[in-house]
Coordinates of C-alpha atoms (C1' of nucleotides) in Angstrom, one line a residue:
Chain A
X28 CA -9.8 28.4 -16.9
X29 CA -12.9 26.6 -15.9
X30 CA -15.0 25.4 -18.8
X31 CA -18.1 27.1 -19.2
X32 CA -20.6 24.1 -18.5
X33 CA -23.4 25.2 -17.5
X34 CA -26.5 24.1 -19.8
X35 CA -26.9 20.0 -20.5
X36 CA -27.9 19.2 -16.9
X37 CA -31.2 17.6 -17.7
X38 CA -29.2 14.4 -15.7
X39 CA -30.2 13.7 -12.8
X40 CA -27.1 13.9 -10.0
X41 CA -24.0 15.2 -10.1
X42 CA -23.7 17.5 -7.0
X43 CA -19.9 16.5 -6.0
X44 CA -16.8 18.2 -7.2
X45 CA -14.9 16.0 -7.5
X46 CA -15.2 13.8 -10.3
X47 CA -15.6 10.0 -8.6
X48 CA -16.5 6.4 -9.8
X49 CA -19.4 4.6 -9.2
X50 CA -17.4 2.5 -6.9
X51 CA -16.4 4.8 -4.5
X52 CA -19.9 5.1 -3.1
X53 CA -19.8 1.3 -2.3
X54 CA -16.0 1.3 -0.9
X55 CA -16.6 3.9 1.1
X56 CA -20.1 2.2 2.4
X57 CA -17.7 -1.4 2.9
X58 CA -15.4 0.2 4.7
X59 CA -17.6 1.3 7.2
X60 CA -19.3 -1.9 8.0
X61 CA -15.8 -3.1 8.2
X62 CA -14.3 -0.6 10.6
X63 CA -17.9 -0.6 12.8
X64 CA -17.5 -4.7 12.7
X65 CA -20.8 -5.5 11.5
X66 CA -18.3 -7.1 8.6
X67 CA -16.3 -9.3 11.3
X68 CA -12.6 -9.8 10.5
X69 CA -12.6 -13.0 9.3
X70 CA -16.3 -13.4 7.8
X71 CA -16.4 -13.0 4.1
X72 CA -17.9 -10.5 1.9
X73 CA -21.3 -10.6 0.5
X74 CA -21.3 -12.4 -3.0
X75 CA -20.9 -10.0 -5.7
X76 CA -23.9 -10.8 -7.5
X77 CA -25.7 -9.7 -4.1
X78 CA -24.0 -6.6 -3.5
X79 CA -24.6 -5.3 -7.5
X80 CA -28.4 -5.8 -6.6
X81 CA -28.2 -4.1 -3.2
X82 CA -26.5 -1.1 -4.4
X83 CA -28.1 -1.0 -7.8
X84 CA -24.9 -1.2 -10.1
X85 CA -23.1 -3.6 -12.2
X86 CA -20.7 -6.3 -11.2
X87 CA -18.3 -4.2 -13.0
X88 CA -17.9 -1.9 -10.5
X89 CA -18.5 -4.4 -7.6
X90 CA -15.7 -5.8 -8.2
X91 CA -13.3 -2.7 -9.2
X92 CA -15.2 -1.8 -5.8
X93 CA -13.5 -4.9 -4.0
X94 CA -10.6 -5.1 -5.8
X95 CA -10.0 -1.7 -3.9
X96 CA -10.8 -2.7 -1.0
X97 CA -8.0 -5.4 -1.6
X98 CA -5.1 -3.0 -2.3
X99 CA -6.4 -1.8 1.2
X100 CA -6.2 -4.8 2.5
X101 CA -9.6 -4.3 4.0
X102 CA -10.4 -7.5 2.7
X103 CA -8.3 -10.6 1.5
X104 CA -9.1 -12.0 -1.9
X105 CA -7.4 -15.4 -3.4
X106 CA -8.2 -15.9 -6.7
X107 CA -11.1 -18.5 -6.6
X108 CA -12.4 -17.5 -3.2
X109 CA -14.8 -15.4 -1.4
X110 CA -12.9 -12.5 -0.3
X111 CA -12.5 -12.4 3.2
X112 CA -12.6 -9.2 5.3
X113 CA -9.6 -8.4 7.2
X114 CA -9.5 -5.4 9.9
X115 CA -6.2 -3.7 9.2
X116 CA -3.4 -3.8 11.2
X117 CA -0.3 -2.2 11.4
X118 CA 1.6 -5.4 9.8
X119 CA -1.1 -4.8 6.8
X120 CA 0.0 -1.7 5.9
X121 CA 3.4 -2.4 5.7
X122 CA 2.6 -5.5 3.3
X123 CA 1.1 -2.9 1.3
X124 CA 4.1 -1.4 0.1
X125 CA 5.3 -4.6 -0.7
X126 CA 5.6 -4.4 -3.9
X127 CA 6.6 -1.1 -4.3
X128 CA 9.5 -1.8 -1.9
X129 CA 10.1 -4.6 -4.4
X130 CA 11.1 -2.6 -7.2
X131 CA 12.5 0.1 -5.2
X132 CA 15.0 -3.0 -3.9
X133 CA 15.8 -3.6 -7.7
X134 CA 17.4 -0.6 -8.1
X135 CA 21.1 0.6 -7.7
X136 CA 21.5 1.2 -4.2
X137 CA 18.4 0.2 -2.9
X138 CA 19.1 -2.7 -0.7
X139 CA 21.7 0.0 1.2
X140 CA 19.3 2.4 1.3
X141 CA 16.6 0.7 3.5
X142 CA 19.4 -1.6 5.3
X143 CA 21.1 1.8 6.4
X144 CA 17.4 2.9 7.5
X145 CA 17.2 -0.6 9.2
X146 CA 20.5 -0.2 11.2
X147 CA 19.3 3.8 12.1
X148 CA 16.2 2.5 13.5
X149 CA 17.6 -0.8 15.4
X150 CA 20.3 1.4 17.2
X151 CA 18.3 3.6 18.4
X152 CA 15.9 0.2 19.9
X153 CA 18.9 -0.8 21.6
X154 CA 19.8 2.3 23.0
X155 CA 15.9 2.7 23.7
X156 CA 16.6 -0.9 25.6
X157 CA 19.4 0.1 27.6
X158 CA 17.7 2.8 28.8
X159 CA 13.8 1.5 29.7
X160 CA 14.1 -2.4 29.6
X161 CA 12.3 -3.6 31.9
X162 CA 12.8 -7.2 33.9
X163 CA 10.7 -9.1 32.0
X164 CA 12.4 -7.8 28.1
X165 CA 15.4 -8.6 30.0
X166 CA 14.0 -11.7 30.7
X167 CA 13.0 -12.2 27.1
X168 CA 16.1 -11.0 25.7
X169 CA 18.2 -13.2 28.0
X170 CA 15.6 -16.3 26.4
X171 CA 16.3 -14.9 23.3
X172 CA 20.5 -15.0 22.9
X173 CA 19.8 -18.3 24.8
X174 CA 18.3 -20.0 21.9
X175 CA 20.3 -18.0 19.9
X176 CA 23.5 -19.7 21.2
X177 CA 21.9 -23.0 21.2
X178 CA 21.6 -23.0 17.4
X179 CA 24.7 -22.0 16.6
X180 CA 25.7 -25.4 15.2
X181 CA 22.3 -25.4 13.4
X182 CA 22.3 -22.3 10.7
X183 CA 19.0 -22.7 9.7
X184 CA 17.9 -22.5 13.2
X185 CA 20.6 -20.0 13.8
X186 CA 18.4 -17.4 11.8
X187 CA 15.9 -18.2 12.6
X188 CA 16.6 -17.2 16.5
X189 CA 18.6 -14.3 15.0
X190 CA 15.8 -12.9 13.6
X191 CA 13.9 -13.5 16.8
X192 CA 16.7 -12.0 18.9
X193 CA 16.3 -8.7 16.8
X194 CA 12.7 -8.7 16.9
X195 CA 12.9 -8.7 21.1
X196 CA 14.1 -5.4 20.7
X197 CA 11.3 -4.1 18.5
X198 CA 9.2 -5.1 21.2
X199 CA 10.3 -3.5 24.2
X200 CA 9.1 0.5 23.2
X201 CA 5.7 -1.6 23.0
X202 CA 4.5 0.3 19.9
X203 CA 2.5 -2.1 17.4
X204 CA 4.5 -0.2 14.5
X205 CA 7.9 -1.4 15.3
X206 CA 7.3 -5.1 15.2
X207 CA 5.5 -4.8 12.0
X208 CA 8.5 -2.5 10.7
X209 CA 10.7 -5.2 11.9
X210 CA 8.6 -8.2 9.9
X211 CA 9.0 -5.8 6.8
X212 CA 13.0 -5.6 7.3
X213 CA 13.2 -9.4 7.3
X214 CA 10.3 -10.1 4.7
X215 CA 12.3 -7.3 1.9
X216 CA 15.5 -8.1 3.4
X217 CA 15.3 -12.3 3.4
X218 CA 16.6 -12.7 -0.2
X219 CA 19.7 -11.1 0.6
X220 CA 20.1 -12.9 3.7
X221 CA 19.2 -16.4 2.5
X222 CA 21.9 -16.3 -0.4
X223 CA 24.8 -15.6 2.2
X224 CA 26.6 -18.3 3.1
X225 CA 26.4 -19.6 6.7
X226 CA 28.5 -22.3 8.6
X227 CA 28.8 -22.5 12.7
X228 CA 31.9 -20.1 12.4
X229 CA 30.2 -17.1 10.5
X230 CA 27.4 -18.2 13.7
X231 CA 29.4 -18.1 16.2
X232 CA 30.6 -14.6 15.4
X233 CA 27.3 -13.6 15.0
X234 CA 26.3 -14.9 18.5
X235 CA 29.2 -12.7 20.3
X236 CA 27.8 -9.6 18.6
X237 CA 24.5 -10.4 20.2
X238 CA 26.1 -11.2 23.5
X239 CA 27.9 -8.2 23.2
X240 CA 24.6 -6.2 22.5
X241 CA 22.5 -8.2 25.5
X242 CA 25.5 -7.5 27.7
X243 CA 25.7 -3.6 27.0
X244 CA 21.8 -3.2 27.3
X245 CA 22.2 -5.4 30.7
X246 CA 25.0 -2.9 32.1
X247 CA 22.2 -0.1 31.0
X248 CA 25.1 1.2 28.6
X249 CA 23.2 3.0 25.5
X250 CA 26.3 4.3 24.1
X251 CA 28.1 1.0 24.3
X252 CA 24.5 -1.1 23.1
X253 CA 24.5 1.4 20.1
X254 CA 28.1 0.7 18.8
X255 CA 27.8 -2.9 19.5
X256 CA 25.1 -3.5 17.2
X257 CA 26.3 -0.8 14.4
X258 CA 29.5 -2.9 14.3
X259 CA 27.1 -5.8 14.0
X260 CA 24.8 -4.8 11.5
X261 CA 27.7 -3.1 9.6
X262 CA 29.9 -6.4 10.0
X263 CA 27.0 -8.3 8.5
X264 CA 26.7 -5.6 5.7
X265 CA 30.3 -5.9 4.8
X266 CA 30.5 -9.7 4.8
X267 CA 27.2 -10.4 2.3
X268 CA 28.8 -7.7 0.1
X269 CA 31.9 -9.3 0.2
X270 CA 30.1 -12.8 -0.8
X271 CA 28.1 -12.3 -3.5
X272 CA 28.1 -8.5 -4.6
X273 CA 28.4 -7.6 -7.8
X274 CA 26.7 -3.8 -8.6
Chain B
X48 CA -10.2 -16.4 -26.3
X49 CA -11.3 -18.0 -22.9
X50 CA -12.5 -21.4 -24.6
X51 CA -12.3 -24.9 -22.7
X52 CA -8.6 -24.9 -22.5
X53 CA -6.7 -28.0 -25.2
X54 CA -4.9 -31.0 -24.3
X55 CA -2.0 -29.4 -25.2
X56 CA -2.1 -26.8 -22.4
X57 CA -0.4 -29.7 -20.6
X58 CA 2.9 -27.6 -20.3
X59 CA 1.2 -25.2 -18.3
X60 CA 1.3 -24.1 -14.7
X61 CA 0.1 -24.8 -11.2
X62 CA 3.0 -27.0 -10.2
X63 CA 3.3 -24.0 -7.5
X64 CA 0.3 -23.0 -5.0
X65 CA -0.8 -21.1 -7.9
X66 CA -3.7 -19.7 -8.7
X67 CA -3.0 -16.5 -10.7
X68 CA -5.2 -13.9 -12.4
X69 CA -5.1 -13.6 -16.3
X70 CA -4.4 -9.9 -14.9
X71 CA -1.4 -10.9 -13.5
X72 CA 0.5 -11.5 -16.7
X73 CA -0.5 -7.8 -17.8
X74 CA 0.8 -6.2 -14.3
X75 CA 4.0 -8.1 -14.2
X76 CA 4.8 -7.0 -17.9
X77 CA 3.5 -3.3 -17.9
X78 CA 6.0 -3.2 -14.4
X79 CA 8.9 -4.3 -16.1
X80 CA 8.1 -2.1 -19.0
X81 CA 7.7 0.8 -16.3
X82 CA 10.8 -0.1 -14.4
X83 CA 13.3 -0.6 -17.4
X84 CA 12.0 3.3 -18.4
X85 CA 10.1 2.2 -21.6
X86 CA 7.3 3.2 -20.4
X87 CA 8.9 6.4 -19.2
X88 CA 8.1 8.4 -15.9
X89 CA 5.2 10.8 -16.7
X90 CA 4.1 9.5 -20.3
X91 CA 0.8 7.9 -19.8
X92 CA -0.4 4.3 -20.4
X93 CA -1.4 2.9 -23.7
X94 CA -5.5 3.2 -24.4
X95 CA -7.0 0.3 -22.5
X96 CA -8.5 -1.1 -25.7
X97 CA -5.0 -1.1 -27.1
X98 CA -3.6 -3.0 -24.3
X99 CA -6.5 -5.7 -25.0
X100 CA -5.7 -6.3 -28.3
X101 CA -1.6 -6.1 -27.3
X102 CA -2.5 -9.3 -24.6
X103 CA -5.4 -10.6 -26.3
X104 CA -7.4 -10.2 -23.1
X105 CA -11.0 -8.8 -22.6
X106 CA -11.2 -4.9 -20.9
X107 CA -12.6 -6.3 -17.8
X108 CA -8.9 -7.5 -17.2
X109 CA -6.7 -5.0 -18.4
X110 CA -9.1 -2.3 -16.4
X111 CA -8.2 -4.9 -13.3
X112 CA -4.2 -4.4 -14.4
X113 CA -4.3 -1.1 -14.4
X114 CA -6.5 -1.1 -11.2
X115 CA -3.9 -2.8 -9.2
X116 CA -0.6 -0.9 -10.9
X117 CA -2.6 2.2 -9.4
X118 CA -2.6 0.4 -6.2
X119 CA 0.8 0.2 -6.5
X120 CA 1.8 3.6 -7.1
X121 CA 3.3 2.5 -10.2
X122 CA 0.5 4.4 -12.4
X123 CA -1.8 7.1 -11.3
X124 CA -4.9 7.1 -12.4
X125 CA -7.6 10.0 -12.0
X126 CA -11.1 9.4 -13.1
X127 CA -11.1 9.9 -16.0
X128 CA -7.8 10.6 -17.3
X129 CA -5.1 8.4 -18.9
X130 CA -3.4 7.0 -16.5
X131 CA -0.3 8.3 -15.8
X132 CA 2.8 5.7 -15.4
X133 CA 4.9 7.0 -12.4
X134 CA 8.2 5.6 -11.5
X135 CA 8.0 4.5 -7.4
X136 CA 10.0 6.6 -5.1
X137 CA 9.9 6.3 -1.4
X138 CA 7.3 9.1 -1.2
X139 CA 4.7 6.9 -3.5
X140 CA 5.6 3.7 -0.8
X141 CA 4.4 5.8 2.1
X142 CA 1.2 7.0 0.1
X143 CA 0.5 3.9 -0.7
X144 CA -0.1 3.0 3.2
X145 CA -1.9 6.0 3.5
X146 CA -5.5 4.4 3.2
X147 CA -4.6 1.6 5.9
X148 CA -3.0 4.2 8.1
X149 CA -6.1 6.7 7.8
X150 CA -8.1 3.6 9.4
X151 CA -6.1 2.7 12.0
X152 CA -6.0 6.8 13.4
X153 CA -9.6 6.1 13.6
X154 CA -9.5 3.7 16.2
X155 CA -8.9 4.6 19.7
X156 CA -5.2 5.3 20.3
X157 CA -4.1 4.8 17.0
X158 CA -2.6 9.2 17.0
X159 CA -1.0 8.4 20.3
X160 CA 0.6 5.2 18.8
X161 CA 1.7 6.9 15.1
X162 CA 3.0 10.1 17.2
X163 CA 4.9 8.0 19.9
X164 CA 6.5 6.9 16.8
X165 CA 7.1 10.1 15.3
X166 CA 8.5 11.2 18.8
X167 CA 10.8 8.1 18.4
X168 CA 12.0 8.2 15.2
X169 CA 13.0 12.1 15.6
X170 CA 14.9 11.7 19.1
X171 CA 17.2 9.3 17.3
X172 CA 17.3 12.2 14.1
X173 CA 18.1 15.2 16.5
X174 CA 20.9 13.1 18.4
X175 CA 22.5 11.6 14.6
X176 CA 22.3 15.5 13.6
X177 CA 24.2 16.6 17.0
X178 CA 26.6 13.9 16.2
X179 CA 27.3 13.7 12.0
X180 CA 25.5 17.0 11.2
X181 CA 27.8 18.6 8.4
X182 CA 28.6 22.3 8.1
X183 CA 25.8 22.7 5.4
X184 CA 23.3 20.9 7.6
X185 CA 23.8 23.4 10.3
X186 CA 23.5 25.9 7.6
X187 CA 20.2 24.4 7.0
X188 CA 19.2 24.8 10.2
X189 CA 20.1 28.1 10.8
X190 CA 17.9 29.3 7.7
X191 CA 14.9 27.2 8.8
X192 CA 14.8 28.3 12.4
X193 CA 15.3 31.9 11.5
X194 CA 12.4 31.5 8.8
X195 CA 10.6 30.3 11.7
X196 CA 10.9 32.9 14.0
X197 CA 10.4 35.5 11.3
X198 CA 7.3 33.4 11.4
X199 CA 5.8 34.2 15.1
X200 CA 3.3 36.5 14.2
X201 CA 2.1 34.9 11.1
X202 CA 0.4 31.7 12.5
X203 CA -0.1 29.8 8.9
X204 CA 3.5 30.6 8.1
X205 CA 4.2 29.4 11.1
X206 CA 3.1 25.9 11.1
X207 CA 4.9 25.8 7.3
X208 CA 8.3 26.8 8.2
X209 CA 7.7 24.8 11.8
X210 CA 7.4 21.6 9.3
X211 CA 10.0 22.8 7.5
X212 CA 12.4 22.8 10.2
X213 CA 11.9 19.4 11.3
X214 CA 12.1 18.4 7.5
X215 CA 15.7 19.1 7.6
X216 CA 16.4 16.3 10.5
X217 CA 14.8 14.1 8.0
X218 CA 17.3 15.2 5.2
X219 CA 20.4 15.2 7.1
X220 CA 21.4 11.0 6.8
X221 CA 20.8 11.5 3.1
X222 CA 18.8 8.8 3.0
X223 CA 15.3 9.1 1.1
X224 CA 13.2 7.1 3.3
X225 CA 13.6 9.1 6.0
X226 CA 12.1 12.6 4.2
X227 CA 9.5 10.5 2.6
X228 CA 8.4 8.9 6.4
X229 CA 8.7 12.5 7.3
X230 CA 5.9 13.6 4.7
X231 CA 4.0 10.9 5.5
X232 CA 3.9 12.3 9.5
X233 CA 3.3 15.0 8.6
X234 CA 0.1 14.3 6.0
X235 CA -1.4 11.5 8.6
X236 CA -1.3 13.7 11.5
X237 CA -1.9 17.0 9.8
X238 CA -5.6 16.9 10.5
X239 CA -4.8 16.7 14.5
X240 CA -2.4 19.5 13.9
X241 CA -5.0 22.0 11.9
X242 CA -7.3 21.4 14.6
X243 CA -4.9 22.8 17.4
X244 CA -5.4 26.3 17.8
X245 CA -2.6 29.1 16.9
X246 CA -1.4 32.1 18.4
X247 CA 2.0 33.8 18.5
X248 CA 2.1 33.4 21.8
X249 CA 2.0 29.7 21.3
X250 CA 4.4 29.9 18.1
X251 CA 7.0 31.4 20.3
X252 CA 6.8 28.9 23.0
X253 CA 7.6 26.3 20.2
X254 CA 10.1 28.8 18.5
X255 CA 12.1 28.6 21.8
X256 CA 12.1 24.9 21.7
X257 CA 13.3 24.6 18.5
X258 CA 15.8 27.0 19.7
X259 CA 17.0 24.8 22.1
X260 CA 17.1 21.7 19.8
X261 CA 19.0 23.6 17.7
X262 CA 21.8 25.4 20.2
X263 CA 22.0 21.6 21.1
X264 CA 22.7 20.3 17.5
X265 CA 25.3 23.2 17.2
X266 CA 27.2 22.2 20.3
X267 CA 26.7 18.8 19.5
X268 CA 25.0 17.4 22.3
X269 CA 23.4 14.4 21.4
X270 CA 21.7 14.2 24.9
X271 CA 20.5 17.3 25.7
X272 CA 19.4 17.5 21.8
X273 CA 17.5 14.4 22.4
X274 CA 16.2 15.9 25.5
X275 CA 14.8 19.0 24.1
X276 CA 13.4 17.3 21.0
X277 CA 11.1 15.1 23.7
X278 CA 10.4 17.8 25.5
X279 CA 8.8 20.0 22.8
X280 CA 7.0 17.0 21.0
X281 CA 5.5 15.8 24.3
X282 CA 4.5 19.2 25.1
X283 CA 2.8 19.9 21.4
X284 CA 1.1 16.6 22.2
X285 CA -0.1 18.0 26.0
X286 CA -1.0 21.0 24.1
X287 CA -3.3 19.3 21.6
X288 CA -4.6 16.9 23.9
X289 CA -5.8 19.5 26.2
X290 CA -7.1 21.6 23.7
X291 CA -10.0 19.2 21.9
X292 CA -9.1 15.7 23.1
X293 CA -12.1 14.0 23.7
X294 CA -11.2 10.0 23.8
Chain C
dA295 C1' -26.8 -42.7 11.8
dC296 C1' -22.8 -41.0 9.9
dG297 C1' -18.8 -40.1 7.4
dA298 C1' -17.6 -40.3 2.6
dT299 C1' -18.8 -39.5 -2.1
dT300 C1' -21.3 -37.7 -5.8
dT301 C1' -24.4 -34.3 -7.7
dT302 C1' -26.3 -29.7 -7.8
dT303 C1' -26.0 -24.9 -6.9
dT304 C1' -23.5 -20.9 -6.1
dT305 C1' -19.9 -17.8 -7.1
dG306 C1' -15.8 -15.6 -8.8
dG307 C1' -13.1 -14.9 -13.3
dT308 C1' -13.3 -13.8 -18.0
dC309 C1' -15.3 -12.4 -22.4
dA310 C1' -18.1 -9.8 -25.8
dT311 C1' -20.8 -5.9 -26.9
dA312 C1' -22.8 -1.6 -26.4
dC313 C1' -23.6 3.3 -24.8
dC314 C1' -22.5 7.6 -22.6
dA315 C1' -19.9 11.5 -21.3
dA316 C1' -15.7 13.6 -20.7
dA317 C1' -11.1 14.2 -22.5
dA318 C1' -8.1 14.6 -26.4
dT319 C1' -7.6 15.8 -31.1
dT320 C1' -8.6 18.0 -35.2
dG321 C1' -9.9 21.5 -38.0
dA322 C1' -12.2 25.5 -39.3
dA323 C1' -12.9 30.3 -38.3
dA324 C1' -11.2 34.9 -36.5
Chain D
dT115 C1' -1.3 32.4 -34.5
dT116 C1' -5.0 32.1 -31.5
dT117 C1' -9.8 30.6 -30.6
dC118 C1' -13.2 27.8 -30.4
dA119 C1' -16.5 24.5 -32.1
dA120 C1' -16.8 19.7 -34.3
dT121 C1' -15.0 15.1 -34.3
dT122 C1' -12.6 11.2 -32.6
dT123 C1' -10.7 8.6 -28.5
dT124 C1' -11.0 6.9 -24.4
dG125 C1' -12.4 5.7 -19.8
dG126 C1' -16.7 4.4 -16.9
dT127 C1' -20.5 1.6 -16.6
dA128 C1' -24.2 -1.7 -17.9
dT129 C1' -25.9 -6.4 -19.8
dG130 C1' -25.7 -10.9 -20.4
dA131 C1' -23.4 -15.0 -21.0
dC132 C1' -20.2 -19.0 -20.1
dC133 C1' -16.7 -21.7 -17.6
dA134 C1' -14.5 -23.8 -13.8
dA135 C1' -13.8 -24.1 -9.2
dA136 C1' -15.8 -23.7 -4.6
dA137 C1' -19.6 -24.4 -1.6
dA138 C1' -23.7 -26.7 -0.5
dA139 C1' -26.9 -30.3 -1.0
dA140 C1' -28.1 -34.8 -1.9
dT141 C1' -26.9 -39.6 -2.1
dC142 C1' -24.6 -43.7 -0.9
dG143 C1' -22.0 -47.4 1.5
dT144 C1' -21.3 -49.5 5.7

DNA sequence: ACGATTTTTTTGGTCATACCAAAATTGAAA
DNA sequence: TTTCAATTTTGGTATGACCAAAAAAATCGT
C-alpha cells in the first residue's frame, strides 16, 4: 500500500528511493578517497570544520559521517584526536565484531560455541599441514615447539609461544583470513585462558600435545595431526572447565 | 550540564589510559539493558529526547549512542524509523563485517582469497558430515539434492536450492557460527555468483557434483567427499573466472 | 642555533535551540 | 469497524557557542 504522495514537491531533490541521510553522500565520497589512497593509511582526516564547509553540511552530520566511517574501521578515531585513516584489513574486520562477539561470549554456552568452532577450524589447519607443509613451515613449526619447550618452566612465556605455536598453523594455507581468525580466537578467548591456572606440569603436558601434533604433521599423517590436536584442544577444554566453571 | 568540572570531581576517572566519550556511559547501559532482555528483542528504543533527559546528556550524544549500538548490531536503525533494539546472534556478527569485507573484494584478489576460504572451510564440513552426519542429516540431504535436481531446468530455482544444499553442511555440527559464516559467503560473493551465466546444461554438471558429494557423505567417505567438494568448488570457480574475469 | 618551554591557534567533544518532514497517534467521519 | 484526515511525536539537520585538549607557533634559556 504505497502512500499516495504525489503533490508537495516544490523541494528541490529527492530522486533516490531509498530514503538516506545526509551523511551517506559524504561516507560514501570518504570511502573512496580512502580505498583509491588519495587518503593514505595512516594520514589523518580533514578537520571536521573543513569537511562541513567542503560538502556544504553541518558538523552534525560530519561527524555522524565519521563516526561511521569508524564502526568501519576506515578510519581510527581516539577520543581527543584527529581521526586517522586506516585501509582495512582482514584483522580489521574481525575487530569489528568485537563487541558483538562480546556479548555473544556472555551468554549460556557461548564460550563452547566459538571454542568448538575454534577446534573445527584448527583440525582441519593441521590436517591442511600434514598434507601441504612445506620445508620452510616445517622449518617454522620446528622453531616454534622449540621455543615452546624452552618456556616450559616460564608460564607466562609458555603462552605466549603457545599461542605462537598455534598461529604457525594459521599461516601455512597462506590466506590473510586465517591469521586474523586466529588473533580473534585468542583476543575473545584470552579471559578464559588467563584465569586458568598454569604451573610447569600443566606446561609440560601441554608441550607433548604439541610435539605430538609437530610429530604427526612431520610424518605427513593428517589423520593422526587431527586427533592429536582434538585431544589437545579438548584436553584443554576439560581442564579450564574443571578449574573454574561454574554455568 | 557540561560546566567547568568542580573540585570535587576529584573521585573521578582517568587513572586508566582513558579517555572516554560521555556516549560511552549511554552505550554500555542501553547494552546491558538490551542484553538482560529489558529492553526486549524487537521493541524499539526510547525517543532520543527521552533518553537525554533519562542521562542528562545533550541529543548530539545520545544520537552518537545509538549511532554506535547500530554499529553494533545491537539496534537497527532505518532512517527514519525508531530504532529497533535487536538481540546479537551470530548472523548480526557476520553483518556487521559486511562493510569491511565489501572493501576488501574490491581490491585485487580479495574473491580469490574469501572463496579459497570458502573452499576451506567446506572441505573440512563435507568430510565432518561423511564422518558424524546423523540419520536426519542424511535425510536433509536427500531432500536438498533432490530439490535440486527437480531444479535443472529452472535456472533461478536452481541457484536457491544449490545454496540450499550446501546450507545443510553448515547445519550439520549444530553449531550457529557455522550457518551464520555460511550466509555471510553466500551474501559477499553472491554478486560474482549472479554474474555467472546459467543454463541447465550447466545446472546439471553441478547437480552431478553435488551428487557425488553426497553418494560420498552416504558411504561415509571423508576423502573422496572432501575430494569431490574441491573438485566442484574449484570448477565453479574455473567456470566463473573464464566466463567474465577480467583482473 | 637549538632544544625546551610557554603562548596561541586549531580542533574535537558537548550543549542548547530551532525547524522540517516523515512517522506514529489520535480522532472524526463513513 | 473501517477509513482517512488532523495532530502530535520523533528523527534528521542546521546554527552557534563554549570548553579542554591537542597541535602549532612563538618565546626563552643556555
Amino acid at each position: 500500500m504505497q502512500t499516495s504522495l504525489g503533490a508537495e514537491d516544490a523541494l528541490a531533490d529527492d530522486l533516490e528511493p531509498a530514503a538516506l541521510r545526509a551523511a551517506d553522500t559524504v561516507v560514501r565520497e570518504l570511502e573512496i578517497e580512502i580505498a583509491s589512497g588519495r587518503l593514505a593509511d595512516g594520514e589523518h582526516l580533514p578537520a571536521e570544520r573543513e569537511l562541513m564547509s567542503r560538502f556544504g553540511i553541518s558538523r552534525t552530520v560530519v561527524r555522524e559521517a565519521i563516526a561511521r566511517l569508524a564502526s568501519q574501521g576506515l578510519v581510527e578515531s581516539r577520543p581527543r584526536f584527529r581521526p586517522v585513516v586506516r585501509r582495512p584489513g582482514y584483522d580489521t574486520a574481525l575487530s569489528a565484531v568485537g563487541g558483538v562477539v562480546a556479548h555473544l561470549l556472555r551468554e549460556p554456552g557461548g564460550v563452547k560455541t566459538l571454542y568448538d568452532v575454534r577446534i573445527f577450524l584448527e583440525a582441519a589447519l593441521v590436517r591442511n599441514a600434514a598434507l601441504h607443509a612445506r620445508k620452510d613451515d616445517i622449518a617454522a613449526l620446528r622453531e616454534a615447539i622449540e621455543a615452546n619447550r624452552l618456556a616450559i618452566d616460564d608460564s607466562e612465556r609458555f603462552y605466549a609461544t603457545d599461542v605462537a605455536f598455534h598461529a604457525v598453523f594459521y599461516r601455512i594455507p597462506r590466506n590473510p583470513v586465517f591469521p586474523a581468525v586466529h588473533i580473534g580466537f585468542t583476543e575473545w578467548l584470552s579471559d578464559h585462558w588467563r584465569r586458568m591456572p598454569r604451573s610447569p606440569e600443566r606446561n609440560r603436558v601441554n608441550f607433548s600435545m604439541h610435539k605430538a601434533i609437530y610429530d604427526a604433521v612431520v610424518e605427513r599423517d593428517p589423520d593422526a595431526a587431527e586427533k592429536a590436536l582434538q585431544s589437545h584442544l579438548h584436553a584443554a577444554w576439560e581442564y579450564v572447565r574443571g578449574t573454574f566453571e561454574t554455568a
